[in-house]
Amino acid sequence: MGNYSLFMSLPSFSSDISTLGIAGSGIMAAGIAEVALLAGFDVMVRSRSERGATELVAQVSKSLGRRVERGKLEIQVRDEAARRLTTTTNLGDLARCSIVIESVVEDKEQKTSLLRELDSVVPTGSIIATNTSTLSVSELALATMQPDRVCGIHFFNPATTMPLVEVIRPLTASQSTIDVAIAFVAMCGKEAVLVRDDPGFIVNALLFPYLNDAIKMMERGTASMDDIDAAMKGGCNFPMGPFALLDLVGLDTSLSIIETLYAASGNTADCPAESLVRLVADGHLGRKTGRGFRTY
Ligand code: CAA
């Protein structure tokens, strides 16, 4: 297992050194699970429902299957990786994990109570990370009894493809927690950047004001959605335009990030665009629901 040496240098860490725990079963949880499986980790995913667990396994095996079809993965490697994925509905089963990443809905109450529960089941010596996009990692950490072992490990969507992971250092985290998080990211084949626990960290603090402004530009009638997307692709060489990206990320997640940034700045110019709020209220959350700014 490639992750052995990481924990060898940190004797206080759990003796089971091969298993990543993930709490959650959405797009990000599935992407992180696939990344870790391909990096050689055993992965245990905890979903609250059997259905969520089944859907996550289906999503991961579909994505691994696409890699095989494209000639990027050997069938045997896929089968071996798939065998290392297990699911549970019992949070207590994450007790044997050296690192647990929570990747549930971007809701402060839910993340806080999940981190508290994780803190009581995950043994001392294991680290607990949140994949939050914008919530304060320090506040989440302080909800636990051992805030020194809590940090942010923030993957980007699609996690299988995006090379960057932000490691967020709350004031409370120990240096060894941060060292393990950075080493874990490297073992996943990703590039880690270390960020202070400021709203939006690096990427979302810069990206979401732009996405929000693109919607407001469309609402003002400056240009159509298609032309704004085309302009940012052709004029800036961005891989996709703002509306395509909003639909990919998910409009609920996007709204939550924009609201957090707005609350932090207090500047009315940062308030969420009206059509974003309306689409979310109507349940049109982007690709994952088949409709967002566009229909899929
Ligand atoms: N889900 C999973 N994987 C996907 C995907 C999706 N929706 N779309 C494409 N991919 C994968 C493909 O499988 C392919 O993987 P391999 O290289 O392993 O074969 C790879 O991405 C490239 O795909 P394509 O060649 O088909 O498509 P593309 O060249 O148009 O790239 C893209 C697609 C990677 C999504 C690209 O358009 C891109 O990079 N877009 C920007 C994405 C971005 O900015 N993400 C950050 C969002 S912010 C965020 O995530 C933070 C947060 O907290 C919300």
Coordinates of C-alpha atoms and ligand atoms in Angstrom, one line a residue:
M1 CA 0.0 0.0 0.0
G2 CA 1.5 3.3 -1.1
N3 CA 0.3 5.2 2.0
Y4 CA 2.4 3.2 4.5
S5 CA 5.4 5.5 4.9
L6 CA 3.2 8.5 5.6
F7 CA 2.1 7.1 8.9
M8 CA 5.4 5.4 9.8
S9 CA 6.8 8.8 10.5
L10 CA 3.8 9.7 12.7
P11 CA 3.8 7.0 15.4
S12 CA 0.9 8.5 17.2
F13 CA -1.4 7.8 14.2
S14 CA -3.7 4.8 14.0
S15 CA -2.1 1.4 13.2
D16 CA -4.6 0.7 10.4
I17 CA -2.9 2.9 7.9
S18 CA -4.6 1.9 4.6
T19 CA -8.2 2.9 4.9
L20 CA -9.8 6.2 3.9
G21 CA -13.2 6.9 5.3
I22 CA -15.7 9.1 3.5
A23 CA -18.9 10.3 5.0
G24 CA -21.4 11.2 2.3
S25 CA -22.6 9.8 -1.0
G26 CA -23.0 12.7 -3.4
I27 CA -20.9 13.7 -6.5
M28 CA -17.9 14.8 -4.5
A29 CA -17.9 11.7 -2.2
A30 CA -18.0 9.5 -5.3
G31 CA -15.2 11.4 -7.0
I32 CA -13.0 11.4 -3.9
A33 CA -13.6 7.7 -3.4
E34 CA -12.5 7.0 -7.0
V35 CA -9.4 9.1 -6.7
A36 CA -8.4 7.3 -3.5
L37 CA -9.2 3.8 -4.9
L38 CA -7.0 4.5 -7.9
A39 CA -4.2 5.7 -5.5
G40 CA -4.3 2.4 -3.8
F41 CA -6.3 3.2 -0.6
D42 CA -9.0 1.0 0.8
V43 CA -12.1 3.2 0.9
M44 CA -15.0 2.9 3.3
V45 CA -18.0 5.1 2.4
R46 CA -20.7 5.8 4.9
S47 CA -24.0 6.8 3.5
R48 CA -27.1 7.4 5.7
S49 CA -29.2 5.2 3.4
E50 CA -28.7 2.0 1.5
R51 CA -29.9 3.7 -1.6
G52 CA -27.2 6.4 -1.3
A53 CA -24.6 3.8 -0.9
T54 CA -25.8 1.8 -3.9
E55 CA -25.9 4.9 -6.0
L56 CA -22.4 5.8 -5.0
V57 CA -21.0 2.4 -5.9
A58 CA -22.8 2.6 -9.2
Q59 CA -21.4 6.0 -9.9
V60 CA -17.8 4.9 -9.1
S61 CA -18.1 1.7 -11.1
K62 CA -19.5 3.6 -14.1
S63 CA -16.7 6.1 -14.0
L64 CA -14.0 3.3 -13.7
G65 CA -15.7 1.5 -16.5
R66 CA -15.4 4.6 -18.7
R67 CA -11.7 4.6 -18.1
V68 CA -11.5 1.0 -19.2
E69 CA -13.5 1.8 -22.4
R70 CA -11.2 4.7 -23.2
G71 CA -8.2 2.4 -22.8
K72 CA -6.9 4.3 -19.7
L73 CA -7.3 1.5 -17.2
E74 CA -6.7 -2.2 -17.2
I75 CA -9.7 -4.3 -16.4
Q76 CA -7.8 -6.1 -13.7
V77 CA -6.9 -2.8 -12.1
R78 CA -10.5 -1.7 -12.2
D79 CA -11.7 -4.9 -10.6
E80 CA -9.0 -4.7 -7.9
A81 CA -9.9 -1.1 -7.2
A82 CA -13.6 -1.8 -7.1
R83 CA -13.0 -4.6 -4.5
R84 CA -11.3 -2.1 -2.2
L85 CA -14.5 0.0 -2.0
T86 CA -16.9 -0.9 0.8
T87 CA -20.0 1.0 2.1
T88 CA -21.9 1.1 5.3
T89 CA -24.8 3.0 6.8
N90 CA -23.2 2.7 10.3
L91 CA -21.0 5.6 11.1
G92 CA -19.2 3.5 13.7
D93 CA -17.7 1.4 10.9
L94 CA -15.5 4.4 10.1
A95 CA -13.6 3.7 13.4
R96 CA -10.9 1.8 11.6
C97 CA -10.0 4.6 9.2
S98 CA -6.8 6.7 9.5
I99 CA -8.4 9.6 7.7
V100 CA -12.0 10.4 7.4
I101 CA -13.3 13.1 5.0
E102 CA -16.8 14.3 5.4
S103 CA -18.4 15.3 2.1
V104 CA -22.0 15.9 2.9
V105 CA -24.3 18.7 1.9
E106 CA -23.0 22.2 2.4
D107 CA -25.0 22.9 5.5
K108 CA -23.5 24.1 8.7
E109 CA -25.8 22.3 11.1
Q110 CA -25.4 19.0 9.3
K111 CA -21.7 19.2 9.0
T112 CA -21.3 20.3 12.6
S113 CA -23.3 17.4 14.0
L114 CA -21.6 14.9 11.6
L115 CA -18.1 16.1 12.8
R116 CA -19.2 15.7 16.4
E117 CA -20.3 12.2 15.7
L118 CA -17.2 11.4 13.8
D119 CA -15.1 12.7 16.7
S120 CA -16.7 10.2 19.0
V121 CA -16.2 7.2 16.7
V122 CA -12.9 7.9 14.9
P123 CA -10.0 6.9 17.2
T124 CA -7.5 9.5 18.5
G125 CA -4.6 9.5 16.2
S126 CA -6.8 9.5 13.0
I127 CA -7.5 12.8 11.3
I128 CA -10.9 14.2 10.4
A129 CA -11.2 16.4 7.3
T130 CA -14.1 18.4 5.9
N131 CA -14.6 18.9 2.1
T132 CA -16.5 22.1 2.8
S133 CA -16.4 24.7 0.1
T134 CA -16.7 27.8 2.2
L135 CA -17.8 27.1 5.8
S136 CA -15.4 28.0 8.5
V137 CA -13.2 25.0 9.2
S138 CA -12.3 26.5 12.6
E139 CA -15.9 26.6 13.7
L140 CA -16.5 23.1 12.5
A141 CA -13.3 21.9 14.3
L142 CA -14.4 23.7 17.5
A143 CA -17.6 21.7 17.6
T144 CA -15.4 18.6 18.3
M145 CA -13.5 17.5 21.4
Q146 CA -10.2 17.2 19.5
P147 CA -10.0 20.2 17.2
D148 CA -6.3 19.7 16.7
R149 CA -7.0 16.8 14.3
V150 CA -9.5 18.6 12.1
C151 CA -8.6 20.4 8.9
G152 CA -10.1 21.0 5.4
I153 CA -9.2 18.8 2.4
H154 CA -11.1 20.5 -0.4
F155 CA -11.4 18.7 -3.7
F156 CA -12.8 20.3 -6.9
N157 CA -15.5 19.1 -9.2
P158 CA -15.0 16.8 -11.1
A159 CA -12.6 15.4 -8.4
T160 CA -11.3 12.7 -10.7
T161 CA -10.0 15.3 -13.2
M162 CA -9.2 18.5 -11.3
P163 CA -5.5 18.4 -10.2
L164 CA -5.8 20.8 -7.2
V165 CA -6.8 20.2 -3.6
E166 CA -6.8 22.9 -1.0
V167 CA -5.7 22.0 2.4
I168 CA -7.3 24.4 4.9
R169 CA -5.5 25.1 8.1
P170 CA -7.8 26.2 10.9
L171 CA -6.0 27.9 13.8
T172 CA -6.8 24.9 15.9
A173 CA -5.1 22.2 13.7
S174 CA -1.8 20.6 14.8
Q175 CA 1.1 20.6 12.4
S176 CA 1.0 16.8 12.2
T177 CA -2.6 17.0 11.0
I178 CA -1.6 19.4 8.3
D179 CA 1.4 17.3 7.3
V180 CA -0.7 14.1 7.0
A181 CA -3.4 16.0 5.0
I182 CA -0.7 17.3 2.5
A183 CA 0.9 13.9 2.2
F184 CA -2.4 12.2 1.7
V185 CA -3.2 14.7 -1.2
A186 CA 0.2 14.0 -2.8
M187 CA -0.5 10.2 -2.5
C188 CA -3.8 10.8 -4.4
G189 CA -1.7 12.3 -7.2
K190 CA -3.0 15.8 -6.6
E191 CA -1.4 19.1 -6.0
A192 CA -1.9 20.5 -2.6
V193 CA -2.0 24.2 -1.7
L194 CA -2.1 25.3 1.9
V195 CA -4.7 28.0 2.8
R196 CA -5.7 29.9 5.9
D197 CA -9.3 29.4 7.0
D198 CA -10.7 32.5 5.2
P199 CA -14.1 32.5 3.5
G200 CA -13.9 30.8 0.1
F201 CA -10.3 29.8 0.7
I202 CA -8.4 30.6 -2.6
V203 CA -10.4 29.2 -5.5
N204 CA -14.0 29.8 -4.5
A205 CA -13.2 33.3 -3.1
L206 CA -12.0 34.3 -6.6
L207 CA -14.3 32.1 -8.8
F208 CA -17.7 32.6 -7.3
P209 CA -17.9 36.4 -7.5
Y210 CA -17.1 35.9 -11.2
L211 CA -19.9 33.3 -11.6
N212 CA -22.4 35.4 -9.7
D213 CA -21.5 38.5 -11.9
A214 CA -22.0 36.4 -15.1
I215 CA -25.6 35.7 -14.0
K216 CA -26.2 39.3 -13.2
M217 CA -24.8 40.3 -16.6
M218 CA -27.2 38.0 -18.3
E219 CA -30.1 39.4 -16.1
R220 CA -29.1 42.9 -17.1
G221 CA -29.4 41.9 -20.8
T222 CA -25.8 42.6 -21.6
A223 CA -25.5 39.3 -23.5
S224 CA -27.2 36.0 -23.7
M225 CA -26.1 33.0 -21.6
D226 CA -24.7 31.2 -24.6
D227 CA -22.7 34.3 -25.7
I228 CA -21.3 34.8 -22.1
D229 CA -20.2 31.2 -22.0
A230 CA -18.7 31.5 -25.5
A231 CA -17.0 34.7 -24.6
M232 CA -15.2 33.3 -21.5
K233 CA -14.2 30.1 -23.4
G234 CA -13.0 31.9 -26.5
G235 CA -11.7 35.1 -24.9
C236 CA -10.0 33.6 -21.8
N237 CA -9.4 30.0 -22.8
F238 CA -11.4 28.8 -19.9
P239 CA -12.4 25.2 -20.4
M240 CA -16.1 26.0 -19.9
G241 CA -18.2 29.1 -19.6
P242 CA -19.7 30.3 -16.3
F243 CA -23.2 28.9 -16.8
A244 CA -21.9 25.5 -17.9
L245 CA -19.7 25.5 -14.8
L246 CA -22.5 26.6 -12.4
D247 CA -24.6 23.7 -13.7
L248 CA -21.6 21.3 -13.3
V249 CA -20.9 22.4 -9.7
G250 CA -24.6 22.4 -8.7
L251 CA -26.7 25.5 -8.2
D252 CA -27.5 24.7 -4.5
T253 CA -23.7 24.4 -3.8
S254 CA -23.1 27.6 -5.8
L255 CA -25.8 29.5 -4.0
S256 CA -24.5 28.4 -0.6
I257 CA -20.9 29.5 -1.5
I258 CA -22.1 32.9 -2.8
E259 CA -24.2 33.4 0.3
T260 CA -21.3 32.7 2.6
L261 CA -19.0 35.1 0.7
Y262 CA -21.8 37.7 0.8
A263 CA -22.2 37.3 4.5
A264 CA -18.5 37.7 5.0
S265 CA -18.1 40.8 2.9
G266 CA -21.5 42.5 3.7
N267 CA -21.2 44.2 0.4
T268 CA -24.6 44.4 -1.4
A269 CA -22.8 44.0 -4.8
D270 CA -22.0 40.4 -3.7
C271 CA -25.6 39.3 -3.1
P272 CA -26.7 36.2 -5.0
A273 CA -28.1 36.8 -8.4
E274 CA -31.9 36.5 -8.6
S275 CA -32.2 33.7 -11.2
L276 CA -29.8 31.6 -9.2
V277 CA -32.0 31.9 -6.1
R278 CA -35.1 31.2 -8.1
L279 CA -33.7 28.1 -9.9
V280 CA -32.6 26.6 -6.5
A281 CA -36.0 27.3 -5.0
D282 CA -37.6 25.5 -7.9
G283 CA -35.4 22.5 -7.4
H284 CA -33.4 23.0 -10.6
L285 CA -29.9 22.3 -9.3
G286 CA -27.9 21.8 -12.5
R287 CA -26.7 18.6 -14.2
K288 CA -27.5 16.5 -11.2
T289 CA -31.2 17.2 -11.4
G290 CA -31.3 17.3 -15.2
R291 CA -32.0 21.1 -15.3
G292 CA -30.2 24.2 -14.1
F293 CA -29.4 27.2 -16.3
R294 CA -29.7 24.6 -19.1
T295 CA -31.6 21.3 -19.6
Y296 CA -29.6 18.1 -19.8
Ligands
CAA1 N1 -17.7 14.3 -14.1 C1 -16.5 13.5 -13.9 N2 -15.5 13.5 -14.8 C2 -15.7 14.3 -15.9 C3 -16.8 15.1 -16.1 C4 -17.8 15.1 -15.1 N3 -18.9 15.8 -15.2 N4 -16.6 15.8 -17.3 C5 -15.5 15.4 -17.8 N5 -14.9 14.5 -16.9 C6 -13.6 13.9 -17.1 C7 -13.5 13.0 -18.2 O1 -13.9 11.7 -17.8 C8 -12.1 13.0 -18.7 O2 -11.3 12.2 -17.8 P1 -10.0 11.5 -18.3 O3 -9.0 12.6 -18.7 O4 -9.5 10.7 -17.1 O5 -10.4 10.7 -19.5 C9 -11.7 14.5 -18.4 O6 -12.6 14.9 -17.4 C10 -11.7 15.4 -19.6 O7 -13.0 15.2 -20.1 P2 -13.4 15.6 -21.6 O8 -12.2 15.5 -22.5 O9 -14.6 14.8 -22.0 O10 -14.0 17.0 -21.5 P3 -13.3 18.4 -21.4 O11 -11.9 18.4 -22.0 O12 -14.3 19.3 -21.9 O13 -13.1 18.6 -19.8 C11 -13.8 19.3 -17.7 C12 -14.2 18.6 -18.9 C13 -12.7 18.6 -17.0 C14 -15.0 19.4 -16.8 C15 -13.4 20.8 -18.1 O14 -14.4 21.4 -18.8 C16 -13.0 21.7 -16.9 O15 -11.9 21.6 -16.4 N6 -14.0 22.5 -16.5 C17 -13.7 23.4 -15.4 C18 -14.1 22.7 -14.1 C19 -13.8 23.6 -12.9 O16 -13.5 24.7 -13.0 N7 -14.1 23.0 -11.7 C20 -13.9 23.7 -10.5 C21 -15.3 24.0 -10.0 S1 -15.3 24.9 -8.5 C22 -15.3 23.6 -7.3 O17 -15.4 22.5 -7.6 C23 -15.2 24.1 -5.9 C24 -16.3 23.9 -5.1 O18 -16.1 23.9 -3.9 C25 -17.7 23.8 -5.6

